[in-house]
mmCIF file of C-alpha atoms in Angstrom:
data_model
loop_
_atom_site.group_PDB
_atom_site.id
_atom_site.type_symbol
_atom_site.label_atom_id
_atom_site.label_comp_id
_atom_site.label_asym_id
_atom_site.label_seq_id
_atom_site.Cartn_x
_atom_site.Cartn_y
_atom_site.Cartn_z
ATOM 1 C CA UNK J 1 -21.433 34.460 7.451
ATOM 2 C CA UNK J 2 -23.968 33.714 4.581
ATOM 3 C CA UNK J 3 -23.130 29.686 3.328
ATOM 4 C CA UNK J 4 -22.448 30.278 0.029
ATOM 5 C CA UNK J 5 -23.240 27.238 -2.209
ATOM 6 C CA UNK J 6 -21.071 25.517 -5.232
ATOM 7 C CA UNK J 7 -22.309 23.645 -7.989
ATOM 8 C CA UNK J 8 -20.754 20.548 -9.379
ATOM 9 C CA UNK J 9 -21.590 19.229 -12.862
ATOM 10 C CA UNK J 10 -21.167 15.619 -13.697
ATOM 11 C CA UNK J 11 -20.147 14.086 -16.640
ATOM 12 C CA UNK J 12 -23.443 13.108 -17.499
ATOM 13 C CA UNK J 13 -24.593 16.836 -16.761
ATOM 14 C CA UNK J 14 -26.379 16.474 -13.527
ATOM 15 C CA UNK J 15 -25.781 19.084 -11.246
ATOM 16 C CA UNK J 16 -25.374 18.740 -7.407
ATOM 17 C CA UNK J 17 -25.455 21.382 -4.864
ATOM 18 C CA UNK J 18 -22.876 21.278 -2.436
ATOM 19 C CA UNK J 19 -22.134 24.216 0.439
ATOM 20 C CA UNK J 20 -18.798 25.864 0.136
ATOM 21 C CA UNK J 21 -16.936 25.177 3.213
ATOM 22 C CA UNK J 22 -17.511 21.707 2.433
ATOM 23 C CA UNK J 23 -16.679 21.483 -0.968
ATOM 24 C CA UNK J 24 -13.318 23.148 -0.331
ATOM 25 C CA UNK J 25 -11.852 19.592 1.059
ATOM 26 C CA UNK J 26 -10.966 19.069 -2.343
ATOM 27 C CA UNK J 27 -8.112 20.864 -3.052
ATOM 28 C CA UNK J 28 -9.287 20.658 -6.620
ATOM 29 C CA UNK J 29 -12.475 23.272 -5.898
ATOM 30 C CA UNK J 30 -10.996 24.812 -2.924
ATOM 31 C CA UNK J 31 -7.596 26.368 -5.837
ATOM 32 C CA UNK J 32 -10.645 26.922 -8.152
ATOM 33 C CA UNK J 33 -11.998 28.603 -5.452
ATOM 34 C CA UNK J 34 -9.231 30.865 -4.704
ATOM 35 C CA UNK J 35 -8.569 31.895 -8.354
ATOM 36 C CA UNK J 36 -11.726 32.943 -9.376
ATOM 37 C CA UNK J 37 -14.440 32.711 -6.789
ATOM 38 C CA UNK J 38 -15.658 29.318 -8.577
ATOM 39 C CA UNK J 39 -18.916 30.850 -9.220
ATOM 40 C CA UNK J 40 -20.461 29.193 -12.476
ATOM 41 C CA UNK J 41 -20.938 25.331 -12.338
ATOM 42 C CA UNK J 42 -17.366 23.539 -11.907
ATOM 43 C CA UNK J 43 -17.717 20.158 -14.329
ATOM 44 C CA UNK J 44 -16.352 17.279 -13.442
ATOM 45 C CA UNK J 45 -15.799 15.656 -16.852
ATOM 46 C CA UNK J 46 -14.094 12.362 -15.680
ATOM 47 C CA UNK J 47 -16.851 12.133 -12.754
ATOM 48 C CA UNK J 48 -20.148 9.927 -13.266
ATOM 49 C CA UNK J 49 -22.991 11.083 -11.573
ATOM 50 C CA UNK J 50 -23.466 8.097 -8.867
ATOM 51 C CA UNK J 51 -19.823 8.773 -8.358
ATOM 52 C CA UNK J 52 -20.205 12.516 -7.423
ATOM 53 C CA UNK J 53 -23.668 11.864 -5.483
ATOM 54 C CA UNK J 54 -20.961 9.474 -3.175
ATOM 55 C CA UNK J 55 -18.761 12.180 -3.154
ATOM 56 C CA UNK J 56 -21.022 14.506 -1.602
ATOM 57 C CA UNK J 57 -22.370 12.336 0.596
ATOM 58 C CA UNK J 58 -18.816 12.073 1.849
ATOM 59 C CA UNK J 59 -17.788 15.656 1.901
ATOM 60 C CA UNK J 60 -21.191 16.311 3.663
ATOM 61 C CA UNK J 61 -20.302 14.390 6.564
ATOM 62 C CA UNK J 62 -20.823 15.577 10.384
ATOM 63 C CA UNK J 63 -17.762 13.683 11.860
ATOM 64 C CA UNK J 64 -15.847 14.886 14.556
ATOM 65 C CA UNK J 65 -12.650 15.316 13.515
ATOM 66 C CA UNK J 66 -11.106 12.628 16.005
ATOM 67 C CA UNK J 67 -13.989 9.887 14.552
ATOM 68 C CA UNK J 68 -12.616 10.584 10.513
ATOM 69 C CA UNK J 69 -10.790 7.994 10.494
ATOM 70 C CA UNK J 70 -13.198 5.361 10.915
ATOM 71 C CA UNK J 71 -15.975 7.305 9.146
ATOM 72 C CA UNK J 72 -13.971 7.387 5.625
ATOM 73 C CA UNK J 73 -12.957 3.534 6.234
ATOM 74 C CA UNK J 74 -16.391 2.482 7.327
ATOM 75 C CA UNK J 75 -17.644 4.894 4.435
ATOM 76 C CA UNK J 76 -15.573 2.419 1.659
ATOM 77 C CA UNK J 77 -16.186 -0.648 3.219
ATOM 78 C CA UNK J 78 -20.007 -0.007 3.054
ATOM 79 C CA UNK J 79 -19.225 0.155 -1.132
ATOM 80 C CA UNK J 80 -17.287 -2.883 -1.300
ATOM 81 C CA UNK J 81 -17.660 -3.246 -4.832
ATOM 82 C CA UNK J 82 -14.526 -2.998 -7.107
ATOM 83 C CA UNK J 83 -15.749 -0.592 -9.849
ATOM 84 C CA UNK J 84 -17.480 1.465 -7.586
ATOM 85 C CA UNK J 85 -14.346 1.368 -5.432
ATOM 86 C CA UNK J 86 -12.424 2.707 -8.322
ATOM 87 C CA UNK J 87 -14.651 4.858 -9.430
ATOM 88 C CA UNK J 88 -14.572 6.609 -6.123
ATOM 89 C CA UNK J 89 -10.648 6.906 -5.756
ATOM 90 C CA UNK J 90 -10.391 8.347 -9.375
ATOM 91 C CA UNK J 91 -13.120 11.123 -8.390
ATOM 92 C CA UNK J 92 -11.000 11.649 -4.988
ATOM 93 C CA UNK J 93 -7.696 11.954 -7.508
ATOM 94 C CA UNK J 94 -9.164 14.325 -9.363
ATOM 95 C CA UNK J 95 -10.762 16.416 -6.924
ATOM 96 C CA UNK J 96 -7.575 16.043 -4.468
ATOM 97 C CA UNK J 97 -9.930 14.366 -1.670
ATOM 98 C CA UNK J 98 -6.543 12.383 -0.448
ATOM 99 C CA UNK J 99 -7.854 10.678 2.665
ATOM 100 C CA UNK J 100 -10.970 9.071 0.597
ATOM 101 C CA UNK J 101 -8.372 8.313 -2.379
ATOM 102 C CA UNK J 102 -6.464 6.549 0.135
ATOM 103 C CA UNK J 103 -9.536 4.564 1.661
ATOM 104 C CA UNK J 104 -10.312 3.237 -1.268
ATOM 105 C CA UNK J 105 -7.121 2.702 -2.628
ATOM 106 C CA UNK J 106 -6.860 0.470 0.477
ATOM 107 C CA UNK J 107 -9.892 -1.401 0.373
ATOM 108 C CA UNK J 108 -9.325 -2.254 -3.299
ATOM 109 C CA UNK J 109 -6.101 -3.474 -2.169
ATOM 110 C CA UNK J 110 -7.601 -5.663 0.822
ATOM 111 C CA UNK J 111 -10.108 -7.412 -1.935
ATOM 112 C CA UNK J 112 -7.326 -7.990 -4.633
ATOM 113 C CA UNK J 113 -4.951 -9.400 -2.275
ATOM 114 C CA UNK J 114 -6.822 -12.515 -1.477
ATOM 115 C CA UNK J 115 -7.984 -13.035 -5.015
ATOM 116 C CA UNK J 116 -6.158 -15.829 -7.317
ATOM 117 C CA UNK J 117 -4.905 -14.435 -10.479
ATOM 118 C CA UNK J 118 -7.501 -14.913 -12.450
ATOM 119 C CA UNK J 119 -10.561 -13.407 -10.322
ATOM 120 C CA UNK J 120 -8.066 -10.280 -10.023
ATOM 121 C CA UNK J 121 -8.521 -10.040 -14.126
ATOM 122 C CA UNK J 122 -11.810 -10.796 -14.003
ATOM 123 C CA UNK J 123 -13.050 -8.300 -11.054
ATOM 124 C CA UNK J 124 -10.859 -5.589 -13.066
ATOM 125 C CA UNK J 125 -11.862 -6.766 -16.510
ATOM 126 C CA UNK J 126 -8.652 -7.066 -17.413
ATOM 127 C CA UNK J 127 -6.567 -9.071 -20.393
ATOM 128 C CA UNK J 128 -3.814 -11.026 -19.741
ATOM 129 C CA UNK J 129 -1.592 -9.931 -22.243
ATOM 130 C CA UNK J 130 0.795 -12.185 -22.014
ATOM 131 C CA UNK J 131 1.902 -14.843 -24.946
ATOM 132 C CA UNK J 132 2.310 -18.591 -23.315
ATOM 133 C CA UNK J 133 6.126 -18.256 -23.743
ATOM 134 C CA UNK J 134 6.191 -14.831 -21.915
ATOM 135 C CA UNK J 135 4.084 -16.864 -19.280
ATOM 136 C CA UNK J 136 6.342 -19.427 -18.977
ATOM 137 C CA UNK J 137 9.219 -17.235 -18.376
ATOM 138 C CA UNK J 138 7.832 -15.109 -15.466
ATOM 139 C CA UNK J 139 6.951 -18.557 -14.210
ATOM 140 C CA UNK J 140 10.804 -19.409 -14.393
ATOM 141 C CA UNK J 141 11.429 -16.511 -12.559
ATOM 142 C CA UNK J 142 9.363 -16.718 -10.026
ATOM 143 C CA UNK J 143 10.252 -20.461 -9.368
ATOM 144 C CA UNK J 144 9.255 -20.150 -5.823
ATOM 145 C CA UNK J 145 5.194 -19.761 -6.643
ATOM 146 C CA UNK J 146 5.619 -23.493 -6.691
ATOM 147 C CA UNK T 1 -16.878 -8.633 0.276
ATOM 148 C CA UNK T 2 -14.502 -11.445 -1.275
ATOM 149 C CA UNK T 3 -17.402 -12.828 -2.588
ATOM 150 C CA UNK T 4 -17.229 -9.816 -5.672
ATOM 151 C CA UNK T 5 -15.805 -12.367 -8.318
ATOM 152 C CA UNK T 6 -17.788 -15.463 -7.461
ATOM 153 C CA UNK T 7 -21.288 -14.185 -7.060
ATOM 154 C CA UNK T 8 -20.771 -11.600 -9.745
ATOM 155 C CA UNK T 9 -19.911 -14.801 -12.306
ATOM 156 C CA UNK T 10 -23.131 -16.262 -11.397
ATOM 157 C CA UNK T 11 -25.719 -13.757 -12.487
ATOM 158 C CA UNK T 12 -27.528 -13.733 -15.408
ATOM 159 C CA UNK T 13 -25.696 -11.399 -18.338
ATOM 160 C CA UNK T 14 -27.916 -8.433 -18.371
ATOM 161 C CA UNK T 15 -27.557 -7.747 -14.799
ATOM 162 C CA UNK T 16 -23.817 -8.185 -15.535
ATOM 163 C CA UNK T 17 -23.037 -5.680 -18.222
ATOM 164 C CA UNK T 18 -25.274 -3.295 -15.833
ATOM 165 C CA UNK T 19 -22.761 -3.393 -13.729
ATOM 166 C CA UNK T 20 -20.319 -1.555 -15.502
ATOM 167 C CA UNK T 21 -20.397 -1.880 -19.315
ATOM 168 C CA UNK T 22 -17.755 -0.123 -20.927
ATOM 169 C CA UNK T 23 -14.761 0.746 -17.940
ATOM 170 C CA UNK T 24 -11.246 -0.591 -19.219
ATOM 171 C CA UNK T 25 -9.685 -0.299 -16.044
ATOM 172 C CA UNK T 26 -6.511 -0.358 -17.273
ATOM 173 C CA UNK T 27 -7.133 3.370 -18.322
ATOM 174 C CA UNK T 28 -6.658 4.106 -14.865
ATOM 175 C CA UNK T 29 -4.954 6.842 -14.083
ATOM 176 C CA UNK T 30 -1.260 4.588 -13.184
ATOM 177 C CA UNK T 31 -0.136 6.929 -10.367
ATOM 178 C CA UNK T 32 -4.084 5.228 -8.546
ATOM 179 C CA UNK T 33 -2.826 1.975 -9.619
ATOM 180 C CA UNK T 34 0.423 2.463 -8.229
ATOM 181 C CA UNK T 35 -1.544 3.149 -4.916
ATOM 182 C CA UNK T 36 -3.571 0.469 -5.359
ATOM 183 C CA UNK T 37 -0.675 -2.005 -5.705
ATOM 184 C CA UNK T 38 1.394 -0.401 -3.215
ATOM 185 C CA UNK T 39 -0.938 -1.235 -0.886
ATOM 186 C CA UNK T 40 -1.326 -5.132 -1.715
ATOM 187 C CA UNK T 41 2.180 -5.366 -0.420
ATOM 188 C CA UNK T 42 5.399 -7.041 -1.415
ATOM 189 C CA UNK T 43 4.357 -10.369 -0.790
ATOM 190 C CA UNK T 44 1.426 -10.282 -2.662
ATOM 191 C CA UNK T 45 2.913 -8.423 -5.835
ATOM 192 C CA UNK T 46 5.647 -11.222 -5.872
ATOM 193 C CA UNK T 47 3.171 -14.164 -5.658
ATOM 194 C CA UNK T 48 0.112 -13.124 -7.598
ATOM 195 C CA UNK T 49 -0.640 -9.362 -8.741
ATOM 196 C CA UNK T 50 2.237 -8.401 -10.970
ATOM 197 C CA UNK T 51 1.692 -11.013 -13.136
ATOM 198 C CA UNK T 52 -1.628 -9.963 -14.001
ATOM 199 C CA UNK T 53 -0.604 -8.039 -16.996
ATOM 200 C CA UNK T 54 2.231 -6.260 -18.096
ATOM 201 C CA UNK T 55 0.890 -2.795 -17.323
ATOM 202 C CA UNK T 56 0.985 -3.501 -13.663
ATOM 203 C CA UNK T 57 3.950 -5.916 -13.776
ATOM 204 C CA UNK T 58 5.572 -2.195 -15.163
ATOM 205 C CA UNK T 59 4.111 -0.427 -12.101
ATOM 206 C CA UNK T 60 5.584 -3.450 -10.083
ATOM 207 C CA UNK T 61 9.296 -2.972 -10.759
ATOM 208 C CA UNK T 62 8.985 0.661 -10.252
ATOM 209 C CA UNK T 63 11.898 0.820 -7.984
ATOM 210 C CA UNK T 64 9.594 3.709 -6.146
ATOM 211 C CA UNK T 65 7.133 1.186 -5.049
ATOM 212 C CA UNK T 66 9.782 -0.465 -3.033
ATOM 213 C CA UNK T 67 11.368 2.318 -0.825
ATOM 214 C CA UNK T 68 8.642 0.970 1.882
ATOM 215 C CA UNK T 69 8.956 -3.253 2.166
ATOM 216 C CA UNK T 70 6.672 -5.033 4.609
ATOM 217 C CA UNK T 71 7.542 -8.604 4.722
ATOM 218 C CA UNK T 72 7.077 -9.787 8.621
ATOM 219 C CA UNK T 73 4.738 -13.005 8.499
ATOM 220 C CA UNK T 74 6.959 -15.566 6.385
ATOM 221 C CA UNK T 75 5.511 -19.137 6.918
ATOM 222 C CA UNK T 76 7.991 -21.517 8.627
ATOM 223 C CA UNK T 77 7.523 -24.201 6.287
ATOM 224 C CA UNK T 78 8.803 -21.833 3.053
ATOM 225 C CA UNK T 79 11.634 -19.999 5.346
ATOM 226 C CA UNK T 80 13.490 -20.567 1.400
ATOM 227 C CA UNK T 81 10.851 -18.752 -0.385
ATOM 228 C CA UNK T 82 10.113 -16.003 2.102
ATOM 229 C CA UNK T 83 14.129 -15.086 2.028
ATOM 230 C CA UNK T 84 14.093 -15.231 -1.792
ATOM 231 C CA UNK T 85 11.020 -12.932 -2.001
ATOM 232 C CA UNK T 86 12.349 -10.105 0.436
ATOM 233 C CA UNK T 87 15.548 -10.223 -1.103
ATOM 234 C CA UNK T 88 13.754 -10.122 -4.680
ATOM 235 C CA UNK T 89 11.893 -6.911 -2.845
ATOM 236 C CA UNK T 90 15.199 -5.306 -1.920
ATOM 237 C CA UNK T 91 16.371 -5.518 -5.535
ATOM 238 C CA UNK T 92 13.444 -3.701 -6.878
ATOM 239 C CA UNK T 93 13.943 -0.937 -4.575
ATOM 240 C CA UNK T 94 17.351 -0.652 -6.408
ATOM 241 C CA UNK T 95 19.096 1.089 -3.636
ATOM 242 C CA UNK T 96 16.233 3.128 -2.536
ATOM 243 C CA UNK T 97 14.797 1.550 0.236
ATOM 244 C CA UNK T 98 14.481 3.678 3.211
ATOM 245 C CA UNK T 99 11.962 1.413 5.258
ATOM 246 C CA UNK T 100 11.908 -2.280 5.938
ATOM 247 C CA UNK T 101 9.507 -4.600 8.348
ATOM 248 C CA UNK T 102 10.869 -7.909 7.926
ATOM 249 C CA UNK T 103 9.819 -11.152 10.502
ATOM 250 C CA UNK T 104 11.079 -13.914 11.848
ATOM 251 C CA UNK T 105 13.457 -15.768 9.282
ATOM 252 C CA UNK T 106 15.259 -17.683 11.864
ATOM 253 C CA UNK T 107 18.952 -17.044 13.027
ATOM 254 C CA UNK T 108 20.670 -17.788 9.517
ATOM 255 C CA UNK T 109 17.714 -16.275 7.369
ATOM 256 C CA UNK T 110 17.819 -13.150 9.805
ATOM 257 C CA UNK T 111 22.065 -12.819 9.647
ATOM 258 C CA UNK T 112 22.232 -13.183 6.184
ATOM 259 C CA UNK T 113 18.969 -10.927 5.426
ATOM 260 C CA UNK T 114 20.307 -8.474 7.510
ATOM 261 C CA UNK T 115 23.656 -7.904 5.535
ATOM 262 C CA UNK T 116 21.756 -8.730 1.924
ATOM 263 C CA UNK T 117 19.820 -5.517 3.032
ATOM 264 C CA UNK T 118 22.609 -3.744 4.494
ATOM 265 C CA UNK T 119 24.929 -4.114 1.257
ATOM 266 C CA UNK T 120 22.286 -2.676 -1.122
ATOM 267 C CA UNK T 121 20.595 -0.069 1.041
ATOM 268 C CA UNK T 122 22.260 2.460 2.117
ATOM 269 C CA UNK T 123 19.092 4.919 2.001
ATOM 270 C CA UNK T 124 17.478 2.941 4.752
ATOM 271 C CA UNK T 125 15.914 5.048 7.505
ATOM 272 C CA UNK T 126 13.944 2.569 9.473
ATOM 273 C CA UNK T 127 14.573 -0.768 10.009
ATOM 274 C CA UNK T 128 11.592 -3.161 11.825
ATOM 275 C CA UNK T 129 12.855 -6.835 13.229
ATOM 276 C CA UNK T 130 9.851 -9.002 14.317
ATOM 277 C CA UNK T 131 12.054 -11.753 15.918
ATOM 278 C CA UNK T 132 13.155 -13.248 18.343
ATOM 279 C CA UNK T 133 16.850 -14.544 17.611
ATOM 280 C CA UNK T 134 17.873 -11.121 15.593
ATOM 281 C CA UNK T 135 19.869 -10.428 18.907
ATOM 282 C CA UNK T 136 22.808 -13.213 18.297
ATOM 283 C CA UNK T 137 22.936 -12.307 14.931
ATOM 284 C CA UNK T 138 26.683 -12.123 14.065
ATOM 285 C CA UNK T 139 26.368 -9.294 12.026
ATOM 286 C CA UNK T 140 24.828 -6.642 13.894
ATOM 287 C CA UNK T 141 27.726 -4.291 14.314
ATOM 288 C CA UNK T 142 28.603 -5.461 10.618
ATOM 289 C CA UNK T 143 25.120 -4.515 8.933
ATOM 290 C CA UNK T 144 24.208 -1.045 11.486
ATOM 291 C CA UNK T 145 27.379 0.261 9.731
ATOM 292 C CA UNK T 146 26.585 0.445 6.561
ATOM 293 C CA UNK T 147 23.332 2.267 7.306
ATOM 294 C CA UNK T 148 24.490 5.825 7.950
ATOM 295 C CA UNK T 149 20.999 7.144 7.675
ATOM 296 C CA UNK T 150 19.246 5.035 10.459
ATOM 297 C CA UNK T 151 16.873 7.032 12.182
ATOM 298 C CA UNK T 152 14.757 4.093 13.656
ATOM 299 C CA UNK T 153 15.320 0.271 14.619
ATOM 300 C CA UNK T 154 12.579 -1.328 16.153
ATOM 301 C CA UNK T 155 12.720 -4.437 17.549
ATOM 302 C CA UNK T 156 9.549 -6.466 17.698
ATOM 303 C CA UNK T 157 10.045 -9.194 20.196
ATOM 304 C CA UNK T 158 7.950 -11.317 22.824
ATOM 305 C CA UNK T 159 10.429 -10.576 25.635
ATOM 306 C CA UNK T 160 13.185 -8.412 25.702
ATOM 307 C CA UNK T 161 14.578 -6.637 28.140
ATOM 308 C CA UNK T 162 16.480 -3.081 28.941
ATOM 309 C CA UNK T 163 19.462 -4.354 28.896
ATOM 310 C CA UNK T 164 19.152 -6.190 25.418
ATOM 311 C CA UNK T 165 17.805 -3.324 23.816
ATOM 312 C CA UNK T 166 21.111 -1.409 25.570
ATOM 313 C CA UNK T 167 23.306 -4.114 24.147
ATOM 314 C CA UNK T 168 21.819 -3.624 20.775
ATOM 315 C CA UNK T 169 22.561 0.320 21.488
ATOM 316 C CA UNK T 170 25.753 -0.056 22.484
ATOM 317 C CA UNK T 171 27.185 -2.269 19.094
ATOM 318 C CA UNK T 172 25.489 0.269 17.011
ATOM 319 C CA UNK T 173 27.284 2.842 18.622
ATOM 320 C CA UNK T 174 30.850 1.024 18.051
ATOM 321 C CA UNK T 175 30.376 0.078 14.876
ATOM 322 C CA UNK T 176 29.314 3.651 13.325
ATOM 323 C CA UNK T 177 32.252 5.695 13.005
ATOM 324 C CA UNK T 178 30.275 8.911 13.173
ATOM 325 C CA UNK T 179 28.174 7.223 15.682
ATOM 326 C CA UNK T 180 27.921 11.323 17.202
ATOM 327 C CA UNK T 181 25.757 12.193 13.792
ATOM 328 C CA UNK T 182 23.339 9.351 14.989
ATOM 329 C CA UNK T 183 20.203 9.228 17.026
ATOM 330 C CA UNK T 184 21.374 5.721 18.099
ATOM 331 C CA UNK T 185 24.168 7.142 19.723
ATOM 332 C CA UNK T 186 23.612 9.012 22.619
ATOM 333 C CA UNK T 187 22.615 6.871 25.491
ATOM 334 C CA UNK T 188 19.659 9.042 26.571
ATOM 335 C CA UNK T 189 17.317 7.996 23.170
ATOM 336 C CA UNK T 190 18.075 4.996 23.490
ATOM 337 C CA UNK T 191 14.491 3.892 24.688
ATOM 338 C CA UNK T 192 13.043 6.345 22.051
ATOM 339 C CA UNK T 193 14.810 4.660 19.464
ATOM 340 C CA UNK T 194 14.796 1.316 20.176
ATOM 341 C CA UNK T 195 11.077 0.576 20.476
ATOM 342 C CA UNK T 196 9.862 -2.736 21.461
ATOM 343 C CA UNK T 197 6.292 -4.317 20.748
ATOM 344 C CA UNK T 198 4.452 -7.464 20.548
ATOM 345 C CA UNK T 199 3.608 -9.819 23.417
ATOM 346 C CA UNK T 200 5.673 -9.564 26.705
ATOM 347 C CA UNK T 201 5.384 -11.684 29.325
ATOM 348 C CA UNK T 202 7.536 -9.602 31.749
ATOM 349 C CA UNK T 203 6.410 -5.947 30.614
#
C-alpha cells in the first residue's frame, strides 16, 4: 500500500504535509476523508501555523499504543504555556483529536487551579466584568472564602 | 510551570505582546472552557475560578458540570466550609448528579452529607466515601434507599475488613425494597461492588 499524503493549510496559508493514516486521528480529516477522498489542501481556518506544526508533530508520533498515555501528557507538559496550551486544545476541538483536547484541557486546568484570582485573569487576559456591588454580592455568597 | 504569571509580568513589553497580541480568550469556544473548568474541580470553582468573570461563572452553574463532584481532601480545620461547599456542589448539579467522591467530614459532617446528597440525588450512580467513621453513620440504610440507581459504592478506608464491607452489603440490601434490581444485592458481588482502597495495615 502506497502512503498517500494529505495537505493541511493553516490559517496563515502555510501548508504542511502530513501522511494519511496519520492524519486520519482526527476525526475531522479522517469524515473529510471518507466523503470525498480529501484530495485538495484541507484549511484549517481557526488553526495558526505554530499550532498545526504541534499538531503534526503529535499525530506523527511512534508510540506504542500502551505508552500513549504518557506520550500525549508528557507531550503538553513540555508546552506549559497557557496560550499555547489553548491554542492546542482548540486545534484538537476542531480537528476531533479528543485525547490531546483532553491533555491540554487538563494541564490548563492543573496551572489555573493554583493561581489566585487575579493571575487566572491575567494568564487568560481576561476582564473582570464585574461592577464593585456585583463583587460584593458573590462575596456574600460565598461567605466561606473568608 | 506556575511560574507563567509571575515571570511573564516581569519582561519587558515588547517581548510581552509577542507573546500573544490579539487572543481574547474569552472567544473560546465555551464547550473547551467547560472542559477546562470541569477539570479544576469543585473545590476550586467554588473558591476562586467562577468568580473570574461572568462568562465562566455561567459555565460554572451549568448544572452539567456537576453530574461528576470530587470533593475528598476537606481540611480539618474548615470541616464548616468544606460541608457548605459540597453541599453548594450538590445544588448545582440540580438533581443530576450521578457521581460523588467525597472525604472525610467526620461522623456528623459524613451522616448529614450523606442524606443532604441522598435527598437531592436520586440520579446518583456511584458513590466514593474516603473515611473512616462513614460505617456508624446512622443513616446508611436511610440514605442507600433513596438511591435506586447505585451501581457502585466504594469505600476508601485505611482498614476495613470483609466483614464491614458485608455489613455495609447487608443494610443496603434491607433498606432497598427492590434490593433484587440491584448489583448491591446479591451476596456474590459483593466484593466487586464494594471496593476498598487506600492504606491497609492488615491487607
Amino acid at each position: 500500500m502506497s502512503k498517500k499524503t494529505l495537505t493541511l493549510m493553516s490559517k496563515d496559508k502555510q501548508l504542511f504535509n502530513i501522511e494519511e493514516h496519520l492524519a486520519v486521528q482526527s476525526v475531522t480529516i479522517r469524515n473529510m476523508v471518507k466523503e470525498d477522498g480529501a484530495s485538495s489542501v484541507i484549511p484549517l481556518p481557526r488553526v495558526d501555523s505554530e499550532t498545526l506544526a504541534l499538531v503534526i508533530e503529535y499525530l506523527n508520533r511512534q508510540q506504542a499504543p500502551e505508552e500513549d498515555e504518557d506520550y500525549v501528557k508528557k507531550f503538553v507538559d513540555e508546552r506549559g504555556e497557557i496560550p499555547t496550551l489553548l491554542e492546542l486544545a482548540q486545534a484538537a476541538l476542531d480537528l476531533d483529536i479528543k485525547k490531546l483536547m483532553d491533555a491540554a484541557c487538563m494541564k490548563v486546568a492543573d496551572l489555573i487551579k493554583d493561581f489566585t484570582l487575579e493571575e487566572v485573569r491575567e494568564a487568560l487576559r481576561i476582564e473582570n466584568d464585574r461592577t464593585p456591588e456585583e463583587e460584593k454580592a458573590i462575596r456574600d455568597e460565598f461567605q466561606w472564602a473568608f | 510551570m506556575p511560574s507563567t504569571s509571575k515571570s511573564k509580568r516581569q519582561k519587558p513589553k515588547e517581548q510581552q505582546q509577542e507573546i500573544q497580541p490579539t487572543t481574547n480568550w474569552l472567544e473560546l469556544p465555551s464547550d473547551l472552557m467547560a472542559n477546562i473548568l470541569f477539570r479544576v474541580g469543585g473545590f476550586d470553582i467554588l473558591e476562586n475560578v467562577e468568580k473570574v468573570c461572568t462568562a465562566w461563572q455561567k459555565i460554572c452553574k451549568d448544572p452539567s458540570m456537576w453530574r461528576v463532584i470530587c470533593i475528598d481532601y476537606p481540611d480539618i480545620r474548615l470541616i464548616e466550609k468544606n460541608l457548605a461547599m459540597c453541599k453548594r456542589a450538590v445544588d448545582r448539579s440540580q438533581g443530576q448528579l450521578i457521581d460523588i467522591t467525597i472525604g472525610d467530614f467526620g461522623i456528623d459532617g459524613d451522616d448529614e452529607l450523606l442524606l443532604y446528597i441522598a435527598n437531592r440525588s436520586s440520579q446518583l450512580r456511584r458513590l466514593k466515601i474516603k473515611t473512616g467513621d462513614t460505617l456508624l453513620c446512622k443513616n446508611w440504610t436511610e440514605a442507600l434507599k433513596k438511591f435506586p440507581l447505585l451501581e457502585e459504592l466504594t469505600l476508601y478506608y485505611y482498614d476495613i475488613s470483609k466483614e464491614v464491607v458485608e455489613t455495609v452489603g447487608s443494610e443496603a440490601i434491607a433498606g432497598n425494597p427492590q434490593a433484587g434490581a440491584l448489583p448491591l444485592s446479591t451476596p456474590e458481588l459483593v466484593p466487586k461492588t464494594f471496593e476498598t482502597r487506600g492504606v491497609s495495615s492488615t491487607a
